[in-house]
Short mmCIF file of C-alpha atoms in Angstrom, two decimals:
data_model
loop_
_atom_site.label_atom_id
_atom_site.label_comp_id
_atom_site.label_asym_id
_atom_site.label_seq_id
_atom_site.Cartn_x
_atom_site.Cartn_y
_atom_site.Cartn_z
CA UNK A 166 32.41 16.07 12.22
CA UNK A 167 29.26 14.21 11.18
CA UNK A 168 26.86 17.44 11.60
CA UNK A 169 29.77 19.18 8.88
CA UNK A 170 29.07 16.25 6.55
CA UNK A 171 25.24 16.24 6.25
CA UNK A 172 25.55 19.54 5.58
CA UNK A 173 27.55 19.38 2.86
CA UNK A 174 26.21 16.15 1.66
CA UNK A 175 22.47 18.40 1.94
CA UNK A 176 24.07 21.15 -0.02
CA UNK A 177 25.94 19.40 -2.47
CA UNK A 178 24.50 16.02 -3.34
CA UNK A 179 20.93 17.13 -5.61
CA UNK A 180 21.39 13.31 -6.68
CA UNK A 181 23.04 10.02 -5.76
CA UNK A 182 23.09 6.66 -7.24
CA UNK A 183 25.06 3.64 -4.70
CA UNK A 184 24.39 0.08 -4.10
CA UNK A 185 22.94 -0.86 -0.72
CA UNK A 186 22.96 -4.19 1.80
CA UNK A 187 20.29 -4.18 4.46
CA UNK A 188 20.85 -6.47 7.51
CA UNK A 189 17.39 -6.31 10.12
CA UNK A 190 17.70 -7.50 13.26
CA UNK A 191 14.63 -8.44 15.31
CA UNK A 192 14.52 -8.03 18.86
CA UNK A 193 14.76 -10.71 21.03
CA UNK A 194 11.74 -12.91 21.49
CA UNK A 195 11.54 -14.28 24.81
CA UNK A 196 15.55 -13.95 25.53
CA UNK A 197 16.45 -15.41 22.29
CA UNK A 198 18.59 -13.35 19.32
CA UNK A 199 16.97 -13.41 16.47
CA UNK A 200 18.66 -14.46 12.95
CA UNK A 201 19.65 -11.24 11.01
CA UNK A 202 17.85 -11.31 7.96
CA UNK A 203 20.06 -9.37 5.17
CA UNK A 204 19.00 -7.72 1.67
CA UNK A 205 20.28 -5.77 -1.33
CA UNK A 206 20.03 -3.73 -4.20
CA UNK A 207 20.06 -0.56 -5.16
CA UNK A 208 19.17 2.92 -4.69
CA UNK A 209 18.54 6.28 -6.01
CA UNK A 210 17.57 9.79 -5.10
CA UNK A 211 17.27 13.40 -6.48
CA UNK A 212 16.15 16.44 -4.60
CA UNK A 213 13.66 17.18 -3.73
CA UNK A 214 11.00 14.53 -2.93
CA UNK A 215 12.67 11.74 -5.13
CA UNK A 216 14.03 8.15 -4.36
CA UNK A 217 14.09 4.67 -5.59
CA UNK A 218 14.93 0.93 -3.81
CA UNK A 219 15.55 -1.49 -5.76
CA UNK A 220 15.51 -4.73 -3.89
CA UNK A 221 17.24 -7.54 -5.93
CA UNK A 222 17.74 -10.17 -2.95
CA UNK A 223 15.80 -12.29 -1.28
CA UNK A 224 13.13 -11.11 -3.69
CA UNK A 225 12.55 -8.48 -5.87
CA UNK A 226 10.80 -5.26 -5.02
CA UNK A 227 10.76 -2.38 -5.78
CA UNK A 228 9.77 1.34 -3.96
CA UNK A 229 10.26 4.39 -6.51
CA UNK A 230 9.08 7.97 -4.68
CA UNK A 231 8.47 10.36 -8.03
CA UNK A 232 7.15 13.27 -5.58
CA UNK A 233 3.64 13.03 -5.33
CA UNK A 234 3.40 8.94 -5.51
CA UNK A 235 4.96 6.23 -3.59
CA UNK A 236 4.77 3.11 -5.58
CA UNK A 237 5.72 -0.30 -4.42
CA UNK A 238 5.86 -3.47 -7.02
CA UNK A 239 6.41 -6.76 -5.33
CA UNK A 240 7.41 -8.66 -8.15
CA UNK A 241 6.19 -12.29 -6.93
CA UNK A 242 2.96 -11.25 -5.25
CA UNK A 243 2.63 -9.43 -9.16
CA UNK A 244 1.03 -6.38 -7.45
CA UNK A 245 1.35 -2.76 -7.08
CA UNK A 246 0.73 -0.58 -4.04
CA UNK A 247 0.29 2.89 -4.45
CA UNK A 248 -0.01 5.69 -2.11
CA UNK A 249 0.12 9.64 -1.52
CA UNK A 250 3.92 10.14 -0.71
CA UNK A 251 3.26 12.17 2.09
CA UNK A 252 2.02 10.25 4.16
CA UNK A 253 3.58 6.93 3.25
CA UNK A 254 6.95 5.77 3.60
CA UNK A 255 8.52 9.65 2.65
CA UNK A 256 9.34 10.01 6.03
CA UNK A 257 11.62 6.97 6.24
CA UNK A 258 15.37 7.87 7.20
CA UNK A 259 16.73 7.01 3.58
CA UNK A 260 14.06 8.56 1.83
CA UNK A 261 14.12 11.97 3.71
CA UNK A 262 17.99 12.33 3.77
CA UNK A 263 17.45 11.93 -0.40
CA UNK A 264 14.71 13.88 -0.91
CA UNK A 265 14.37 16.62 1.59
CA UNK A 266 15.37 20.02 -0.50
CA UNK A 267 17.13 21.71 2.84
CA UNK A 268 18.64 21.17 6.59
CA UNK A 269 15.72 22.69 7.80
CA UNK A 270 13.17 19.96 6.16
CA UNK A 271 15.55 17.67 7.98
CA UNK A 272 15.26 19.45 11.31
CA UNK A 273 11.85 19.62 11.17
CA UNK A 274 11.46 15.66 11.61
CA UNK A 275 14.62 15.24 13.59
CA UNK A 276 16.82 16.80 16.23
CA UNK A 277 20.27 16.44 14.63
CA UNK A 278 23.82 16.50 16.51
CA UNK A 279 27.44 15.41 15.80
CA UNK A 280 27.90 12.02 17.16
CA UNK A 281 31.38 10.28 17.58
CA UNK A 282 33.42 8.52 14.91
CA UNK A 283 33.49 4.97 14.04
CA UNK A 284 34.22 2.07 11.54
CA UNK A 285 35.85 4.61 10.02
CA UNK A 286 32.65 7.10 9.36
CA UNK A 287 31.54 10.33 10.62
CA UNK A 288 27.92 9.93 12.40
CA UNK A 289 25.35 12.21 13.02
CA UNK A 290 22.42 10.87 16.08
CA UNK A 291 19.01 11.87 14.77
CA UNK A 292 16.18 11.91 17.10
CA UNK A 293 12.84 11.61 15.58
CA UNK A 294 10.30 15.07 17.02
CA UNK A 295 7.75 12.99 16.29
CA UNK A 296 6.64 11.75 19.81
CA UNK A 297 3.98 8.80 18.78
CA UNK A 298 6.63 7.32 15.72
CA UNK A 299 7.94 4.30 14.56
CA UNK A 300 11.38 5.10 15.13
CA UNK A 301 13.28 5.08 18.83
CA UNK A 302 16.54 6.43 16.97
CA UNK A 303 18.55 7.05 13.64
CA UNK A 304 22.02 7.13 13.39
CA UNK A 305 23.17 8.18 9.57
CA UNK A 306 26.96 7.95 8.79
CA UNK A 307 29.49 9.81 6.34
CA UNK A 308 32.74 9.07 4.27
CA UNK A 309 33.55 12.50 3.85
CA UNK A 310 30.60 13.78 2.09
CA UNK A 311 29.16 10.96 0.76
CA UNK A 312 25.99 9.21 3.05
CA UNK A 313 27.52 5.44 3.78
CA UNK A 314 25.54 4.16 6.45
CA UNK A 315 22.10 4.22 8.34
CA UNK A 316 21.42 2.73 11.77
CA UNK A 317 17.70 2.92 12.56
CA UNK A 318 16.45 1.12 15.81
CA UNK A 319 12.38 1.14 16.18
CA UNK A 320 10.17 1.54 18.62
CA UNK A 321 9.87 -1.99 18.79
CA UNK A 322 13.46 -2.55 19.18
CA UNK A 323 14.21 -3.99 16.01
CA UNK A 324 17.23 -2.67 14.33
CA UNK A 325 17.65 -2.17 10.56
CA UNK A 326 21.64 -1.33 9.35
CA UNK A 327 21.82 0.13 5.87
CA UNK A 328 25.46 -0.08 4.12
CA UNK A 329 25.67 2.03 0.86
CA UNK A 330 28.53 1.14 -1.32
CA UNK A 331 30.02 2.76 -4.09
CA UNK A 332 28.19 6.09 -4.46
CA UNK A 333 27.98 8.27 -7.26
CA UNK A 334 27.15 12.32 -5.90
CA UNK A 335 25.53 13.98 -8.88
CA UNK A 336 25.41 11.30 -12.15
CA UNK A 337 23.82 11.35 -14.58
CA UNK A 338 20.85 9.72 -14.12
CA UNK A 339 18.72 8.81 -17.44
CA UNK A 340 15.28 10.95 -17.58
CA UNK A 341 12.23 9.29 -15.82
CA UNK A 342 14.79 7.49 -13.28
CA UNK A 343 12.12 8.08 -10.64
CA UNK A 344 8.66 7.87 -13.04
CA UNK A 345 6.79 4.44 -12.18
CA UNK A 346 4.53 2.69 -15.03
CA UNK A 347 2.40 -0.13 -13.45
CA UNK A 348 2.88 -3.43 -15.55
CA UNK A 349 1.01 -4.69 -17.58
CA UNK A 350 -1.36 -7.61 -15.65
CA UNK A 351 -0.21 -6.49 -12.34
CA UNK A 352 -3.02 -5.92 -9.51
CA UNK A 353 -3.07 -2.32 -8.44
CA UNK A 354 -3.83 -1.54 -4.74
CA UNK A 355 -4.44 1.95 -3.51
CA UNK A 356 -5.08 1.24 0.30
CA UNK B 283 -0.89 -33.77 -0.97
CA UNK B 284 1.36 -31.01 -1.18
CA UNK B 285 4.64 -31.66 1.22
CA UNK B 286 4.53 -28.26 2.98
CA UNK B 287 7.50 -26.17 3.46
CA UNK B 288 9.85 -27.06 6.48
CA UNK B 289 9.07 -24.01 9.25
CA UNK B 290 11.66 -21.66 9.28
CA UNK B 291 13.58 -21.92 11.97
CA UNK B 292 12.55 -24.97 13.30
CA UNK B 293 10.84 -23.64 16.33
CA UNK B 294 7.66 -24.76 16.84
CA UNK B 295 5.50 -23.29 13.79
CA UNK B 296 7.24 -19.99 12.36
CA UNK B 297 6.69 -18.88 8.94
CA UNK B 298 8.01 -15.75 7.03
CA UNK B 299 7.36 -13.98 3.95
CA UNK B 300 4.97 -11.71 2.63
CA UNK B 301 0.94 -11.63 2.36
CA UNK B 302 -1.64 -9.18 0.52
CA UNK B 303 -5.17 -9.35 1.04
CA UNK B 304 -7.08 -7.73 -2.22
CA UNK B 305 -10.83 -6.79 -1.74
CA UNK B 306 -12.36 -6.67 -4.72
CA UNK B 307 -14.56 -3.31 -6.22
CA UNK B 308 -12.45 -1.93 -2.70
CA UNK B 309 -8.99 -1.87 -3.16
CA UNK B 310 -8.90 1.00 -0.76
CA UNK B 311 -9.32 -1.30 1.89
CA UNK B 312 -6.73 -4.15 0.72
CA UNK B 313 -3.89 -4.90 2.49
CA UNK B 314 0.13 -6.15 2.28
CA UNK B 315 2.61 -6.65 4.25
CA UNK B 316 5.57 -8.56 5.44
CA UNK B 317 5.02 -10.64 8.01
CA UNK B 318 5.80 -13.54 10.24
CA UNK B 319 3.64 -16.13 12.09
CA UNK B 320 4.85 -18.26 14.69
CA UNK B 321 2.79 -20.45 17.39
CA UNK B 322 -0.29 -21.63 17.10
CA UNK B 323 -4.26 -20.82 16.81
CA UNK B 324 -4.57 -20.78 20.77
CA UNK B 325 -1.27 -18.73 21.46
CA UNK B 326 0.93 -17.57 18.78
CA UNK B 327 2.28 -13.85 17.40
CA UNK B 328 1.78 -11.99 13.84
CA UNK B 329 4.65 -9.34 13.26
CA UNK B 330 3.83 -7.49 9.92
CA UNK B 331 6.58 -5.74 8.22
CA UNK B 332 6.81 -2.42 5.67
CA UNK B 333 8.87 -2.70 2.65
CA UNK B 334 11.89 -1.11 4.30
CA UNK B 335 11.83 -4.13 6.48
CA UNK B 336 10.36 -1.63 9.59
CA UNK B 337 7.79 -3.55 12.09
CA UNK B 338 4.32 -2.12 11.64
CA UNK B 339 3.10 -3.89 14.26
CA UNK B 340 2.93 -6.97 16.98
CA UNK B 341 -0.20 -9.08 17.22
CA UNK B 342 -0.20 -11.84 19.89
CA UNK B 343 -2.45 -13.90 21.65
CA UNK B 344 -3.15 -16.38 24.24
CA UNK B 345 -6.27 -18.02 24.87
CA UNK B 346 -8.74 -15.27 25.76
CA UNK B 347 -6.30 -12.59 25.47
CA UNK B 348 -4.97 -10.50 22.47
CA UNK B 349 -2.94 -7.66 22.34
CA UNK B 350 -2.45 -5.22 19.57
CA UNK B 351 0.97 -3.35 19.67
CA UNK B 352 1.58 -0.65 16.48
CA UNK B 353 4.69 1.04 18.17
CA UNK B 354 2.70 4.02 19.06
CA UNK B 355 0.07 2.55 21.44
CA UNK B 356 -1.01 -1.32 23.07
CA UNK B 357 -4.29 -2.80 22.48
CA UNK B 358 -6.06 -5.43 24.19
CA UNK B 359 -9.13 -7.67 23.45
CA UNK B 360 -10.49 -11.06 24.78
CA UNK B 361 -11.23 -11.79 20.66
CA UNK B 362 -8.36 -12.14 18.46
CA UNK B 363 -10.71 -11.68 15.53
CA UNK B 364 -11.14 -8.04 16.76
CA UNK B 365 -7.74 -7.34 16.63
CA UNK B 366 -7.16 -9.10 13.60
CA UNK B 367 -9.83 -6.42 12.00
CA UNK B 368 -8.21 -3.56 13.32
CA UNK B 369 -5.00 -4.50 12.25
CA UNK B 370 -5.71 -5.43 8.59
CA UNK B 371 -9.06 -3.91 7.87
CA UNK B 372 -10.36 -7.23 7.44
CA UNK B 373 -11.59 -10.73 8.79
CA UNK B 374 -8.15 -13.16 8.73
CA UNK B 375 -9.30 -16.93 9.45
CA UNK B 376 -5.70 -16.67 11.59
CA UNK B 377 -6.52 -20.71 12.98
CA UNK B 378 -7.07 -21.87 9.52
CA UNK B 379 -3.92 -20.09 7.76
CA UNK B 380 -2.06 -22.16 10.62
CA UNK B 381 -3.50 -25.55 9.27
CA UNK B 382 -3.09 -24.55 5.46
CA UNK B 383 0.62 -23.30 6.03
CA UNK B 384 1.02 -27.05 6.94
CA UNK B 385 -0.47 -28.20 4.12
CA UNK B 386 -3.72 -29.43 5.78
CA UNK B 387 -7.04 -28.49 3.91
CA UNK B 388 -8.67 -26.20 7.27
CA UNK B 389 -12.77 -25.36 6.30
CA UNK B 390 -13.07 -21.57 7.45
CA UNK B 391 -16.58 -20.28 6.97
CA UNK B 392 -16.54 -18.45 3.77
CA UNK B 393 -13.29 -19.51 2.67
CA UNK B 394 -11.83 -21.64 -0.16
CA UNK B 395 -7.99 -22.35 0.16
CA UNK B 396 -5.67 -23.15 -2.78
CA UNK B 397 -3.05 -25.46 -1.28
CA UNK B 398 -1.82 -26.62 -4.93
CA UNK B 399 1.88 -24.24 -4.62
CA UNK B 400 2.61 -24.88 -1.18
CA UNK B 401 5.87 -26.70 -2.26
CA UNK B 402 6.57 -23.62 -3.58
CA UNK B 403 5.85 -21.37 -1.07
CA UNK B 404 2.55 -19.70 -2.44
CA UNK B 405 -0.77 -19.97 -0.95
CA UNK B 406 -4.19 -18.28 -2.06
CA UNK B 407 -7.74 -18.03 -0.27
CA UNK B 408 -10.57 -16.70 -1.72
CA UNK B 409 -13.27 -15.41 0.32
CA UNK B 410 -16.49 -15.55 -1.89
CA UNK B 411 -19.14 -14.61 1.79
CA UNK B 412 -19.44 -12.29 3.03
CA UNK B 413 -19.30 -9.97 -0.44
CA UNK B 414 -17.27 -8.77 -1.18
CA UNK B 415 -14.90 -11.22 -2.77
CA UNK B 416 -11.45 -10.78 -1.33
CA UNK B 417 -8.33 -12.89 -2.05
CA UNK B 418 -5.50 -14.12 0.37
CA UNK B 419 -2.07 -14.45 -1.49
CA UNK B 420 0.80 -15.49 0.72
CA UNK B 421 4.51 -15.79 -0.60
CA UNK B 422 6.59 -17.73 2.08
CA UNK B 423 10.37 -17.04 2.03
CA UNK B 424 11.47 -20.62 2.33
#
């Protein structure tokens, strides 16, 4: 079942490499659906306390977690955001299913059980501890072993689907995969 | 002057995209974010957006009412500007971003708007009083 899979996908994935599409959907505003708005790229991750989005479509950004720093490089705007991990975006679904070293680190952020098949995956419900957080409820899904799909729906009722495609457990990823060098020119913000 | 970009969705006045306000000598206190704007000076909403494409928060207004929403707790003010501090750490001339989205050169106190890349989607403010300096780049996803 889907609890069997994290586990094995905590004990045996120490890195991953996969392509991603993103499709957010808004809540309703004032009883009307709101138009899906859809991205892509691609992403990386190697235990513990490493990750890296690559957003190619509709822009380019891109978030790269190297442990201590989360750095964020919006390509148009030419600027750089960086913060203490920690407290930043770490504790994102995606980022702390790639980068937390154990089941336990998971556990400690979420209440975890098996939840029933579908499209084909195996799904595990995750239920933020946090009482005061961003997130109403996650919903991360399997092939086999290998994460395939996040369903995250916020506190303000916006859901954000996350499709991974083609991933690699374990590759060889080329060193300083997850280092960040600001560019040259770019405007560095530490807020 | 510049033909501005047609609103999104073709309600009423709805843009999207992303904005970053840099304070200069202070960059602890700049800000960026997704966001979208919809509405208009006297009642309107500001949804600003994390990387990941999460909602940070929900700013909306009538006249003499704001309310501040962050997901964790609900704010509420009679000033807009108020909530408009809290939310980004800084004064936003919100009424004016409204006329220079459509292309129409808005005098905020203060304020100097760059409405020269609107065709393309990119507007800057510069803020040269009250020191310090701070800049107002928006990217609109057209």
């Amino acid at each position: 079942d889907g609890l069997k899979s994290l586990e094995n996908f905590m004990k045996t994935a120490h890195s991953g490499r996969a392509d991603f599409t993103q499709i957010v959907t808004a809540p309703p505003k004032d009883g009307q659906a709101q138009r899906p708005k859809q991205s892509s790229g691609s992403f990386a991750f190697q235990r513990p306390g490493r990750f890296k989005f690559v957003y190619q479509k509709p822009f380019e950004q891109t978030i790269v977690a190297d442990g201590q720093t989360l750095w964020l490089y919006d390509v148009d705007l030419n600027q750089v955001t960086q913060r203490a991990q920690a407290q930043a975006l770490g504790s994102t679904p995606a980022a702390l299913l790639a980068s937390a070293p154990d089941m336990a680190a998971l556990r400690a952020d979420y209440a975890l059980e098996a939840a029933p098949e579908q499209d084909g995956l195996q799904w595990v419900q995750a239920t933020p501890k946090a009482r005061d957080g961003q997130l109403k409820s996650v919903r991360v899904g399997f092939e086999g072993d290998k994460l395939a799909a996040l369903d995250i729906l916020d506190s303000f009722g916006q859901r954000s689907q996350i499709r991974f495609t083609g991933m690699q457990l374990n590759p060889a990823l080329p060193a300083g995969s997850f280092q960040f060098k600001p560019p040259a020119g770019a405007d560095l913000l530490k807020p | 002057c510049a033909q501005p970009p047609r609103p999104a969705s073709g309600a009423a006045d709805h843009w999207s995209g992303r904005l970053a306000l840099q304070i200069e000598d202070a960059s602890a206190q700049s800000f960026s974010a997704g966001f979208e704007l919809q509405g208009s000076p006297d009642a309107g909403a500001l949804t600003l957006f994390n990387p990941l494409g999460n909602i940070i928060a929900e700013l909306q207004w009538t006249p003499g009412r704001a309310i501040l929403n962050n997901g964790g707790e609900q704010r509420q003010s009679a000033s807009l500007q108020t909530l408009v501090q809290a939310l980004t750490g800084s004064e936003l001339p919100i009424a004016a971003l409204f006329g220079w989205l459509k292309g129409e050169p808005v005098q905020a106190a203060g304020w100097q708007a760059d409405l020269s890349a609107l065709d393309k989607g990119r507007l800057t403010a510069t803020r040269h009083q009250p020191a310090p300096q701070a800049v107002l780049r928006v990217i609109l996803s057209l």
